[in-house]
PDB file of C-alpha atoms in Angstrom:
ATOM      1  CA  MET T   1      84.486  45.105 130.499  1.00 54.00           C
ATOM      2  CA  LYS T   2      80.761  44.543 131.878  1.00 63.00           C
ATOM      3  CA  PHE T   3      77.615  42.531 131.003  1.00 63.00           C
ATOM      4  CA  LYS T   4      77.616  39.987 133.533  1.00 68.00           C
ATOM      5  CA  CYS T   5      74.312  40.987 135.073  1.00 73.00           C
ATOM      6  CA  ALA T   6      71.274  39.103 134.644  1.00 82.00           C
ATOM      7  CA  GLU T   7      69.694  41.101 131.952  1.00 90.00           C
ATOM      8  CA  LEU T   8      70.841  44.160 130.155  1.00 94.00           C
ATOM      9  CA  LYS T   9      68.716  47.628 130.695  1.00 95.00           C
ATOM     10  CA  GLU T  10      67.676  49.859 127.913  1.00 97.00           C
ATOM     11  CA  PHE T  11      68.666  53.465 128.352  1.00 97.00           C
ATOM     12  CA  GLU T  12      67.781  56.475 126.276  1.00 98.00           C
ATOM     13  CA  ILE T  13      70.660  59.092 126.859  1.00 98.00           C
ATOM     14  CA  VAL T  14      70.289  62.639 125.576  1.00 98.00           C
ATOM     15  CA  GLY T  15      73.455  64.716 125.590  1.00 97.00           C
ATOM     16  CA  ARG T  16      74.979  67.611 124.081  1.00 96.00           C
ATOM     17  CA  PRO T  17      78.294  69.481 123.713  1.00 96.00           C
ATOM     18  CA  LEU T  18      78.644  72.164 126.270  1.00 95.00           C
ATOM     19  CA  PRO T  19      77.757  75.540 125.114  1.00 93.00           C
ATOM     20  CA  LYS T  20      80.328  78.223 124.821  1.00 89.00           C
ATOM     21  CA  GLY T  21      78.607  81.557 125.591  1.00 89.00           C
ATOM     22  CA  ASP T  22      75.110  81.991 123.819  1.00 88.00           C
ATOM     23  CA  GLU T  23      75.753  79.486 121.361  1.00 89.00           C
ATOM     24  CA  LYS T  24      72.882  76.886 120.696  1.00 91.00           C
ATOM     25  CA  MET T  25      74.444  73.432 120.756  1.00 94.00           C
ATOM     26  CA  PRO T  26      73.230  70.301 118.813  1.00 96.00           C
ATOM     27  CA  VAL T  27      71.463  67.524 121.083  1.00 97.00           C
ATOM     28  CA  TYR T  28      72.077  63.951 120.364  1.00 97.00           C
ATOM     29  CA  LYS T  29      70.047  61.324 121.577  1.00 97.00           C
ATOM     30  CA  MET T  30      70.904  57.561 121.882  1.00 97.00           C
ATOM     31  CA  THR T  31      69.644  54.256 122.859  1.00 97.00           C
ATOM     32  CA  ILE T  32      72.282  52.265 124.742  1.00 97.00           C
ATOM     33  CA  PHE T  33      71.962  48.665 126.205  1.00 96.00           C
ATOM     34  CA  ALA T  34      73.901  48.330 129.264  1.00 95.00           C
ATOM     35  CA  PRO T  35      73.884  46.841 132.739  1.00 94.00           C
ATOM     36  CA  ASP T  36      73.662  50.067 134.629  1.00 92.00           C
ATOM     37  CA  GLU T  37      73.732  53.700 134.350  1.00 95.00           C
ATOM     38  CA  ILE T  38      77.490  54.031 134.767  1.00 95.00           C
ATOM     39  CA  VAL T  39      78.357  51.757 131.914  1.00 95.00           C
ATOM     40  CA  ALA T  40      75.459  53.323 129.672  1.00 96.00           C
ATOM     41  CA  LYS T  41      76.965  56.963 130.114  1.00 97.00           C
ATOM     42  CA  SER T  42      80.333  55.676 129.228  1.00 96.00           C
ATOM     43  CA  ARG T  43      79.000  54.000 126.058  1.00 96.00           C
ATOM     44  CA  PHE T  44      77.123  56.948 125.249  1.00 97.00           C
ATOM     45  CA  TRP T  45      80.261  59.130 125.118  1.00 98.00           C
ATOM     46  CA  TYR T  46      82.406  56.149 123.439  1.00 97.00           C
ATOM     47  CA  PHE T  47      79.774  56.304 120.611  1.00 97.00           C
ATOM     48  CA  LEU T  48      79.274  59.929 120.295  1.00 97.00           C
ATOM     49  CA  ARG T  49      82.888  60.544 120.350  1.00 96.00           C
ATOM     50  CA  GLN T  50      83.264  58.403 117.293  1.00 95.00           C
ATOM     51  CA  LEU T  51      80.190  60.079 115.416  1.00 96.00           C
ATOM     52  CA  LYS T  52      80.758  63.877 116.298  1.00 96.00           C
ATOM     53  CA  LYS T  53      83.436  66.002 117.560  1.00 94.00           C
ATOM     54  CA  VAL T  54      82.543  66.143 121.298  1.00 95.00           C
ATOM     55  CA  ARG T  55      84.204  64.337 124.320  1.00 95.00           C
ATOM     56  CA  LYS T  56      82.956  63.777 127.910  1.00 96.00           C
ATOM     57  CA  VAL T  57      84.927  66.514 129.080  1.00 96.00           C
ATOM     58  CA  ASN T  58      83.397  69.089 126.629  1.00 95.00           C
ATOM     59  CA  GLY T  59      79.797  67.707 127.025  1.00 96.00           C
ATOM     60  CA  GLU T  60      76.939  67.119 129.256  1.00 96.00           C
ATOM     61  CA  ILE T  61      74.139  64.665 129.410  1.00 97.00           C
ATOM     62  CA  LEU T  62      70.752  66.345 129.602  1.00 97.00           C
ATOM     63  CA  ARG T  63      68.611  63.266 130.299  1.00 97.00           C
ATOM     64  CA  MET T  64      68.911  59.708 131.133  1.00 97.00           C
ATOM     65  CA  THR T  65      66.156  57.537 131.413  1.00 97.00           C
ATOM     66  CA  GLU T  66      65.729  53.728 131.884  1.00 97.00           C
ATOM     67  CA  MET T  67      63.169  52.514 129.112  1.00 96.00           C
ATOM     68  CA  SER T  68      60.919  49.825 130.213  1.00 93.00           C
ATOM     69  CA  ASN T  69      59.534  46.823 128.328  1.00 90.00           C
ATOM     70  CA  SER T  70      56.306  47.812 126.460  1.00 88.00           C
ATOM     71  CA  SER T  71      54.626  44.498 126.138  1.00 90.00           C
ATOM     72  CA  PRO T  72      56.447  42.173 128.734  1.00 91.00           C
ATOM     73  CA  THR T  73      54.072  39.103 127.882  1.00 91.00           C
ATOM     74  CA  LYS T  74      53.806  39.324 124.287  1.00 94.00           C
ATOM     75  CA  ILE T  75      56.368  37.166 122.331  1.00 96.00           C
ATOM     76  CA  LYS T  76      58.242  39.081 119.448  1.00 96.00           C
ATOM     77  CA  ASN T  77      60.770  38.404 116.832  1.00 97.00           C
ATOM     78  CA  PHE T  78      63.638  40.796 117.135  1.00 98.00           C
ATOM     79  CA  GLY T  79      66.120  41.570 114.258  1.00 98.00           C
ATOM     80  CA  ILE T  80      69.332  43.109 115.625  1.00 98.00           C
ATOM     81  CA  TRP T  81      71.725  44.445 113.446  1.00 98.00           C
ATOM     82  CA  VAL T  82      75.285  44.235 114.951  1.00 98.00           C
ATOM     83  CA  ARG T  83      78.812  45.397 114.178  1.00 97.00           C
ATOM     84  CA  TYR T  84      81.407  43.507 115.865  1.00 97.00           C
ATOM     85  CA  ASP T  85      85.204  43.112 115.859  1.00 97.00           C
ATOM     86  CA  SER T  86      86.571  39.550 114.975  1.00 97.00           C
ATOM     87  CA  ARG T  87      90.151  38.798 115.726  1.00 96.00           C
ATOM     88  CA  SER T  88      91.088  39.616 111.978  1.00 96.00           C
ATOM     89  CA  GLY T  89      88.621  42.355 111.083  1.00 96.00           C
ATOM     90  CA  SER T  90      85.332  44.010 111.702  1.00 97.00           C
ATOM     91  CA  HIS T  91      81.931  42.643 110.428  1.00 97.00           C
ATOM     92  CA  ASN T  92      78.376  43.543 110.224  1.00 98.00           C
ATOM     93  CA  MET T  93      75.692  41.102 111.124  1.00 97.00           C
ATOM     94  CA  TYR T  94      72.017  40.631 111.176  1.00 98.00           C
ATOM     95  CA  ARG T  95      70.869  38.311 114.031  1.00 98.00           C
ATOM     96  CA  GLU T  96      67.430  37.228 115.123  1.00 97.00           C
ATOM     97  CA  TYR T  97      66.128  36.474 118.334  1.00 98.00           C
ATOM     98  CA  ARG T  98      62.755  35.474 119.921  1.00 97.00           C
ATOM     99  CA  ASP T  99      61.908  37.073 123.282  1.00 96.00           C
ATOM    100  CA  VAL T 100      59.536  38.884 125.211  1.00 96.00           C
ATOM    101  CA  SER T 101      61.626  42.298 125.626  1.00 96.00           C
ATOM    102  CA  ARG T 102      64.168  44.204 123.745  1.00 96.00           C
ATOM    103  CA  THR T 103      66.436  43.879 126.760  1.00 96.00           C
ATOM    104  CA  GLY T 104      66.103  40.265 126.617  1.00 95.00           C
ATOM    105  CA  ALA T 105      66.585  40.057 123.005  1.00 96.00           C
ATOM    106  CA  ILE T 106      69.917  42.120 123.214  1.00 97.00           C
ATOM    107  CA  THR T 107      70.956  40.088 126.028  1.00 96.00           C
ATOM    108  CA  GLN T 108      70.519  37.061 124.168  1.00 96.00           C
ATOM    109  CA  CYS T 109      72.522  38.504 121.335  1.00 97.00           C
ATOM    110  CA  TYR T 110      75.387  39.274 123.495  1.00 96.00           C
ATOM    111  CA  ARG T 111      75.575  35.708 124.963  1.00 95.00           C
ATOM    112  CA  ASP T 112      75.006  34.527 121.440  1.00 96.00           C
ATOM    113  CA  MET T 113      77.996  36.520 120.083  1.00 97.00           C
ATOM    114  CA  ALA T 114      80.286  35.389 122.731  1.00 96.00           C
ATOM    115  CA  ALA T 115      79.488  31.809 122.355  1.00 96.00           C
ATOM    116  CA  ARG T 116      79.426  31.733 118.725  1.00 97.00           C
ATOM    117  CA  HIS T 117      82.086  34.351 117.797  1.00 97.00           C
ATOM    118  CA  ARG T 118      84.213  34.475 121.056  1.00 97.00           C
ATOM    119  CA  ALA T 119      83.222  38.344 120.749  1.00 96.00           C
ATOM    120  CA  ARG T 120      83.534  40.252 123.904  1.00 95.00           C
ATOM    121  CA  PRO T 121      81.064  42.780 124.585  1.00 94.00           C
ATOM    122  CA  HIS T 122      83.450  45.949 124.190  1.00 94.00           C
ATOM    123  CA  SER T 123      84.050  44.643 120.612  1.00 96.00           C
ATOM    124  CA  ILE T 124      80.164  44.470 119.904  1.00 97.00           C
ATOM    125  CA  GLN T 125      78.238  47.374 118.483  1.00 97.00           C
ATOM    126  CA  ILE T 126      74.268  47.273 118.550  1.00 97.00           C
ATOM    127  CA  MET T 127      73.409  49.376 115.571  1.00 96.00           C
ATOM    128  CA  LYS T 128      69.736  48.729 115.441  1.00 96.00           C
ATOM    129  CA  ILE T 129      66.996  46.588 116.908  1.00 97.00           C
ATOM    130  CA  GLU T 130      63.676  46.341 115.665  1.00 96.00           C
ATOM    131  CA  VAL T 131      60.522  44.006 115.866  1.00 97.00           C
ATOM    132  CA  VAL T 132      60.283  41.927 113.007  1.00 97.00           C
ATOM    133  CA  LYS T 133      57.040  40.270 111.551  1.00 96.00           C
ATOM    134  CA  ALA T 134      56.823  36.513 111.695  1.00 95.00           C
ATOM    135  CA  ALA T 135      56.564  36.543 107.531  1.00 96.00           C
ATOM    136  CA  ASP T 136      59.767  38.755 107.417  1.00 96.00           C
ATOM    137  CA  THR T 137      61.823  36.637 109.672  1.00 96.00           C
ATOM    138  CA  LYS T 138      64.942  35.105 108.114  1.00 96.00           C
ATOM    139  CA  ARG T 139      66.396  32.661 110.406  1.00 97.00           C
ATOM    140  CA  PRO T 140      64.891  29.008 110.289  1.00 96.00           C
ATOM    141  CA  VAL T 141      65.401  28.722 114.051  1.00 95.00           C
ATOM    142  CA  ILE T 142      63.183  31.580 114.427  1.00 96.00           C
ATOM    143  CA  LYS T 143      60.981  30.574 111.743  1.00 96.00           C
ATOM    144  CA  GLN T 144      60.338  26.929 113.217  1.00 95.00           C
ATOM    145  CA  MET T 145      58.524  28.613 115.993  1.00 95.00           C
ATOM    146  CA  HIS T 146      55.949  30.199 113.737  1.00 95.00           C
ATOM    147  CA  ASP T 147      53.634  27.366 113.697  1.00 91.00           C
ATOM    148  CA  SER T 148      50.232  27.801 115.165  1.00 88.00           C
ATOM    149  CA  LYS T 149      49.750  24.287 115.770  1.00 91.00           C
ATOM    150  CA  ILE T 150      53.420  23.653 117.212  1.00 94.00           C
ATOM    151  CA  LYS T 151      53.753  20.679 119.308  1.00 94.00           C
ATOM    152  CA  PHE T 152      56.654  18.639 120.312  1.00 94.00           C
ATOM    153  CA  PRO T 153      57.129  15.928 123.021  1.00 94.00           C
ATOM    154  CA  LEU T 154      60.106  15.830 125.666  1.00 93.00           C
ATOM    155  CA  PRO T 155      61.670  12.513 124.571  1.00 91.00           C
ATOM    156  CA  HIS T 156      64.237  10.930 127.125  1.00 89.00           C
ATOM    157  CA  ARG T 157      63.823  13.809 129.550  1.00 90.00           C
ATOM    158  CA  ILE T 158      66.518  14.014 132.041  1.00 86.00           C
ATOM    159  CA  LEU T 159      66.013  16.164 134.898  1.00 84.00           C
ATOM    160  CA  LYS T 160      68.267  17.146 137.616  1.00 80.00           C
ATOM    161  CA  PHE T 161      70.298  14.288 138.931  1.00 76.00           C
ATOM    162  CA  ASN T 162      69.672  12.972 142.316  1.00 76.00           C
ATOM    163  CA  LYS T 163      72.955  12.131 143.881  1.00 80.00           C
ATOM    164  CA  LYS T 164      71.323   9.897 146.364  1.00 81.00           C
ATOM    165  CA  SER T 165      70.423   7.423 143.384  1.00 80.00           C
ATOM    166  CA  ILE T 166      73.853   6.745 141.889  1.00 85.00           C
ATOM    167  CA  PHE T 167      73.250   3.148 142.061  1.00 88.00           C
ATOM    168  CA  VAL T 168      69.656   1.905 141.844  1.00 86.00           C
ATOM    169  CA  ALA T 169      68.079  -1.396 141.192  1.00 90.00           C
ATOM    170  CA  ASP T 170      66.082  -0.409 138.243  1.00 89.00           C
ATOM    171  CA  ARG T 171      66.902   1.933 135.447  1.00 87.00           C
ATOM    172  CA  PRO T 172      65.157   5.251 135.841  1.00 84.00           C
ATOM    173  CA  SER T 173      62.273   6.152 133.361  1.00 85.00           C
ATOM    174  CA  THR T 174      63.003   9.230 131.360  1.00 87.00           C
ATOM    175  CA  MET T 175      59.325   9.222 130.143  1.00 86.00           C
ATOM    176  CA  GLN T 176      57.742  12.643 131.127  1.00 78.00           C
TER     177      GLN T 176
ATOM    178  CA  MET O   1      51.412   6.810 120.136  1.00 68.00           C
ATOM    179  CA  LEU O   2      54.502   6.597 122.195  1.00 84.00           C
ATOM    180  CA  TYR O   3      54.355   9.921 123.609  1.00 90.00           C
ATOM    181  CA  LYS O   4      51.344  11.218 125.251  1.00 91.00           C
ATOM    182  CA  ARG O   5      52.277  14.453 126.759  1.00 93.00           C
ATOM    183  CA  TYR O   6      53.418  17.192 124.633  1.00 95.00           C
ATOM    184  CA  ILE O   7      54.772  20.632 124.942  1.00 95.00           C
ATOM    185  CA  GLU O   8      51.700  22.414 123.024  1.00 95.00           C
ATOM    186  CA  ILE O   9      49.320  25.280 123.145  1.00 95.00           C
ATOM    187  CA  GLY O  10      46.825  24.635 125.904  1.00 95.00           C
ATOM    188  CA  ARG O  11      48.793  22.157 127.710  1.00 96.00           C
ATOM    189  CA  VAL O  12      48.593  22.398 131.813  1.00 96.00           C
ATOM    190  CA  CYS O  13      51.999  22.204 133.199  1.00 94.00           C
ATOM    191  CA  PHE O  14      52.913  22.157 136.990  1.00 94.00           C
ATOM    192  CA  ILE O  15      55.887  24.294 137.911  1.00 94.00           C
ATOM    193  CA  ARG O  16      58.345  22.033 139.785  1.00 91.00           C
ATOM    194  CA  LEU O  17      61.135  24.349 140.380  1.00 89.00           C
ATOM    195  CA  GLY O  18      62.062  28.051 140.801  1.00 88.00           C
ATOM    196  CA  ASP O  19      60.183  31.000 142.535  1.00 88.00           C
ATOM    197  CA  ASP O  20      56.630  29.514 141.556  1.00 88.00           C
ATOM    198  CA  ILE O  21      57.034  26.176 142.639  1.00 91.00           C
ATOM    199  CA  GLY O  22      53.854  24.338 143.353  1.00 91.00           C
ATOM    200  CA  LYS O  23      51.864  26.618 140.973  1.00 93.00           C
ATOM    201  CA  TYR O  24      50.450  25.685 137.638  1.00 94.00           C
ATOM    202  CA  GLY O  25      49.590  27.285 134.424  1.00 95.00           C
ATOM    203  CA  VAL O  26      48.505  26.700 130.816  1.00 96.00           C
ATOM    204  CA  ILE O  27      50.979  27.009 127.935  1.00 96.00           C
ATOM    205  CA  VAL O  28      49.822  29.735 126.041  1.00 96.00           C
ATOM    206  CA  ASP O  29      52.798  30.314 123.609  1.00 95.00           C
ATOM    207  CA  LEU O  30      56.378  29.324 122.981  1.00 96.00           C
ATOM    208  CA  VAL O  31      59.248  31.707 123.050  1.00 95.00           C
ATOM    209  CA  ASP O  32      61.733  29.110 121.921  1.00 92.00           C
ATOM    210  CA  GLN O  33      62.706  25.318 122.420  1.00 92.00           C
ATOM    211  CA  LYS O  34      63.601  26.191 126.014  1.00 94.00           C
ATOM    212  CA  HIS O  35      60.991  28.717 127.032  1.00 96.00           C
ATOM    213  CA  LEU O  36      57.165  28.767 127.746  1.00 96.00           C
ATOM    214  CA  LEU O  37      54.764  31.584 128.013  1.00 96.00           C
ATOM    215  CA  VAL O  38      52.516  30.196 130.567  1.00 95.00           C
ATOM    216  CA  ASP O  39      49.221  31.873 132.122  1.00 95.00           C
ATOM    217  CA  GLY O  40      47.735  30.511 135.295  1.00 92.00           C
ATOM    218  CA  PRO O  41      45.521  31.545 138.342  1.00 90.00           C
ATOM    219  CA  ASP O  42      46.533  34.912 140.060  1.00 84.00           C
ATOM    220  CA  GLY O  43      49.478  33.148 141.902  1.00 86.00           C
ATOM    221  CA  ILE O  44      51.382  32.964 138.692  1.00 90.00           C
ATOM    222  CA  GLY O  45      49.675  35.159 136.248  1.00 90.00           C
ATOM    223  CA  ARG O  46      51.139  35.472 132.778  1.00 94.00           C
ATOM    224  CA  LYS O  47      54.916  34.923 132.580  1.00 93.00           C
ATOM    225  CA  VAL O  48      57.949  33.330 130.553  1.00 95.00           C
ATOM    226  CA  VAL O  49      59.087  30.021 132.509  1.00 95.00           C
ATOM    227  CA  ARG O  50      61.988  27.725 131.424  1.00 94.00           C
ATOM    228  CA  LEU O  51      61.169  24.124 130.178  1.00 94.00           C
ATOM    229  CA  ASN O  52      63.125  22.432 132.934  1.00 92.00           C
ATOM    230  CA  GLN O  53      61.247  24.234 135.568  1.00 93.00           C
ATOM    231  CA  VAL O  54      57.958  22.517 134.382  1.00 94.00           C
ATOM    232  CA  ALA O  55      56.490  19.316 134.562  1.00 94.00           C
ATOM    233  CA  LEU O  56      53.665  18.155 132.044  1.00 94.00           C
ATOM    234  CA  THR O  57      50.187  16.976 133.045  1.00 94.00           C
ATOM    235  CA  ASP O  58      47.892  14.918 131.035  1.00 93.00           C
ATOM    236  CA  ILE O  59      45.469  17.795 130.986  1.00 94.00           C
ATOM    237  CA  LYS O  60      45.136  19.862 127.916  1.00 95.00           C
ATOM    238  CA  ILE O  61      42.592  22.610 127.293  1.00 95.00           C
ATOM    239  CA  ASN O  62      41.322  24.325 123.948  1.00 94.00           C
ATOM    240  CA  ILE O  63      42.741  27.947 123.762  1.00 94.00           C
ATOM    241  CA  PRO O  64      44.005  29.756 120.666  1.00 94.00           C
ATOM    242  CA  ARG O  65      47.844  30.662 120.664  1.00 93.00           C
ATOM    243  CA  GLY O  66      48.692  33.785 122.591  1.00 90.00           C
ATOM    244  CA  CYS O  67      45.165  34.450 123.790  1.00 92.00           C
ATOM    245  CA  LYS O  68      44.506  36.806 126.518  1.00 93.00           C
ATOM    246  CA  THR O  69      44.677  35.954 130.200  1.00 94.00           C
ATOM    247  CA  LYS O  70      40.614  36.260 130.497  1.00 94.00           C
ATOM    248  CA  THR O  71      40.274  33.676 127.734  1.00 94.00           C
ATOM    249  CA  VAL O  72      42.604  31.324 129.446  1.00 95.00           C
ATOM    250  CA  ARG O  73      40.984  31.757 132.727  1.00 94.00           C
ATOM    251  CA  THR O  74      37.374  30.920 131.410  1.00 95.00           C
ATOM    252  CA  ALA O  75      38.514  27.975 129.347  1.00 95.00           C
ATOM    253  CA  MET O  76      40.431  26.659 132.626  1.00 94.00           C
ATOM    254  CA  ALA O  77      37.361  27.146 134.648  1.00 94.00           C
ATOM    255  CA  LYS O  78      35.050  25.480 131.846  1.00 94.00           C
ATOM    256  CA  GLU O  79      37.303  22.398 131.888  1.00 92.00           C
ATOM    257  CA  GLY O  80      37.759  22.258 135.634  1.00 93.00           C
ATOM    258  CA  VAL O  81      41.554  22.227 135.632  1.00 93.00           C
ATOM    259  CA  GLU O  82      41.955  22.847 139.169  1.00 92.00           C
ATOM    260  CA  ALA O  83      39.972  19.723 140.300  1.00 93.00           C
ATOM    261  CA  LYS O  84      41.519  17.706 137.534  1.00 93.00           C
ATOM    262  CA  LEU O  85      45.202  18.630 138.475  1.00 93.00           C
ATOM    263  CA  ALA O  86      44.471  18.005 142.250  1.00 92.00           C
ATOM    264  CA  ALA O  87      43.417  14.225 141.438  1.00 92.00           C
ATOM    265  CA  THR O  88      46.718  13.852 139.369  1.00 93.00           C
ATOM    266  CA  SER O  89      49.465  11.751 141.058  1.00 91.00           C
ATOM    267  CA  LEU O  90      52.221  14.295 140.330  1.00 90.00           C
ATOM    268  CA  VAL O  91      50.240  16.967 142.292  1.00 92.00           C
ATOM    269  CA  LYS O  92      49.506  14.496 145.160  1.00 93.00           C
ATOM    270  CA  LYS O  93      53.006  13.494 145.239  1.00 92.00           C
ATOM    271  CA  PHE O  94      54.219  17.060 145.514  1.00 92.00           C
ATOM    272  CA  ALA O  95      51.733  17.969 148.183  1.00 92.00           C
ATOM    273  CA  ALA O  96      52.864  14.831 150.141  1.00 93.00           C
ATOM    274  CA  LYS O  97      56.602  15.711 149.875  1.00 91.00           C
ATOM    275  CA  ASN O  98      55.762  19.510 150.857  1.00 90.00           C
ATOM    276  CA  ALA O  99      53.722  18.379 153.976  1.00 92.00           C
ATOM    277  CA  LYS O 100      56.769  16.094 155.043  1.00 92.00           C
ATOM    278  CA  ALA O 101      59.131  18.913 154.613  1.00 91.00           C
ATOM    279  CA  GLN O 102      56.920  21.011 156.821  1.00 91.00           C
ATOM    280  CA  LEU O 103      56.883  18.340 159.447  1.00 92.00           C
ATOM    281  CA  GLY O 104      58.202  19.635 162.884  1.00 92.00           C
ATOM    282  CA  ASP O 105      60.649  17.617 164.942  1.00 94.00           C
ATOM    283  CA  PHE O 106      57.931  16.311 167.383  1.00 95.00           C
ATOM    284  CA  ALA O 107      55.742  14.949 164.366  1.00 94.00           C
ATOM    285  CA  ARG O 108      58.788  13.360 162.847  1.00 94.00           C
ATOM    286  CA  PHE O 109      59.461  11.640 166.144  1.00 96.00           C
ATOM    287  CA  LYS O 110      55.918  10.551 166.486  1.00 95.00           C
ATOM    288  CA  ASN O 111      56.180   9.075 162.566  1.00 94.00           C
ATOM    289  CA  ARG O 112      59.262   7.408 163.666  1.00 96.00           C
ATOM    290  CA  VAL O 113      57.970   5.821 166.862  1.00 97.00           C
ATOM    291  CA  ALA O 114      54.642   4.800 164.863  1.00 97.00           C
ATOM    292  CA  LYS O 115      56.746   3.057 162.106  1.00 96.00           C
ATOM    293  CA  THR O 116      59.017   1.082 164.499  1.00 97.00           C
ATOM    294  CA  ALA O 117      55.928   0.004 166.056  1.00 97.00           C
ATOM    295  CA  SER O 118      54.200  -1.238 162.985  1.00 96.00           C
ATOM    296  CA  ASN O 119      57.445  -2.837 161.708  1.00 97.00           C
ATOM    297  CA  ARG O 120      58.040  -4.773 164.755  1.00 96.00           C
ATOM    298  CA  LYS O 121      54.216  -5.880 164.810  1.00 96.00           C
ATOM    299  CA  ILE O 122      54.647  -6.991 160.969  1.00 96.00           C
ATOM    300  CA  ARG O 123      58.011  -8.800 161.597  1.00 96.00           C
ATOM    301  CA  SER O 124      56.672 -10.679 164.753  1.00 95.00           C
ATOM    302  CA  THR O 125      53.632 -11.677 162.637  1.00 95.00           C
ATOM    303  CA  VAL O 126      55.588 -12.776 159.863  1.00 95.00           C
ATOM    304  CA  ARG O 127      58.076 -14.908 162.063  1.00 95.00           C
ATOM    305  CA  LYS O 128      55.258 -16.449 163.808  1.00 95.00           C
ATOM    306  CA  LEU O 129      53.677 -17.725 160.365  1.00 94.00           C
ATOM    307  CA  LYS O 130      56.993 -18.881 159.169  1.00 94.00           C
ATOM    308  CA  LYS O 131      57.419 -20.873 162.341  1.00 93.00           C
ATOM    309  CA  SER O 132      53.991 -22.557 162.025  1.00 90.00           C
ATOM    310  CA  SER O 133      54.324 -23.275 158.201  1.00 83.00           C
TER     311      SER O 133
END
């Protein structure tokens, strides 16, 4: 389907069913994470169709804006509520990621879901994403970074292998 | 202790790969096991870098975790990070490698001629010494 870009973008899409005459139509707003505008609009209609009785043919998009990152140099813990289809059923999940931006965290989520659950993007629905305070995080992978005196060495550091030195007289040093 | 250089808040690291190659920054925070938030002089600013883009140095400054850019810059100036860094072999080697890559064809030719001349002199001197001993 999609999602092979470097990082997803966050779009806020507002749409409504087309008015018939003077009737006032309800307006719906959604936050969609997608690689580009076209996919974003498509997903907007996909979700809206599931929730309300409106289709792209009978509707219009009033506004679509790309949301920018609020604090791109502040590291945050994101809690993401996901619904995804596995091979045998549909499941809810709560996942946590540490990143500098919402889009970064969501991108990590998609990559992670693909890796751990073989879930393709079309079967993943992001229900909610929220910044979680460090004390409220649940996952040990995230909690391990919440140490004010965090410190670790890089033991046995293997950097990019130089093909010119396949055979060398002395064993290379991996001490950083 | 076996390890002397740690990934820690305040560690000065040298960027050895990527867009900011040749620049340096101080580790201000850690995103996860593979990403760092570094802050450096104007050339690099405050950004997230990957661990494998980075080479650790022996220099460490005292800064609180996640502090503002201004705090980092004053701490770096106080410790004289730039001068200390220029003295490290890592930076010196990088500069030398860079200089060599920038050489033009004529400069390389001159180096080659000089090298062969000096090698010839060395070898002839060694041969003379061997013969005499």
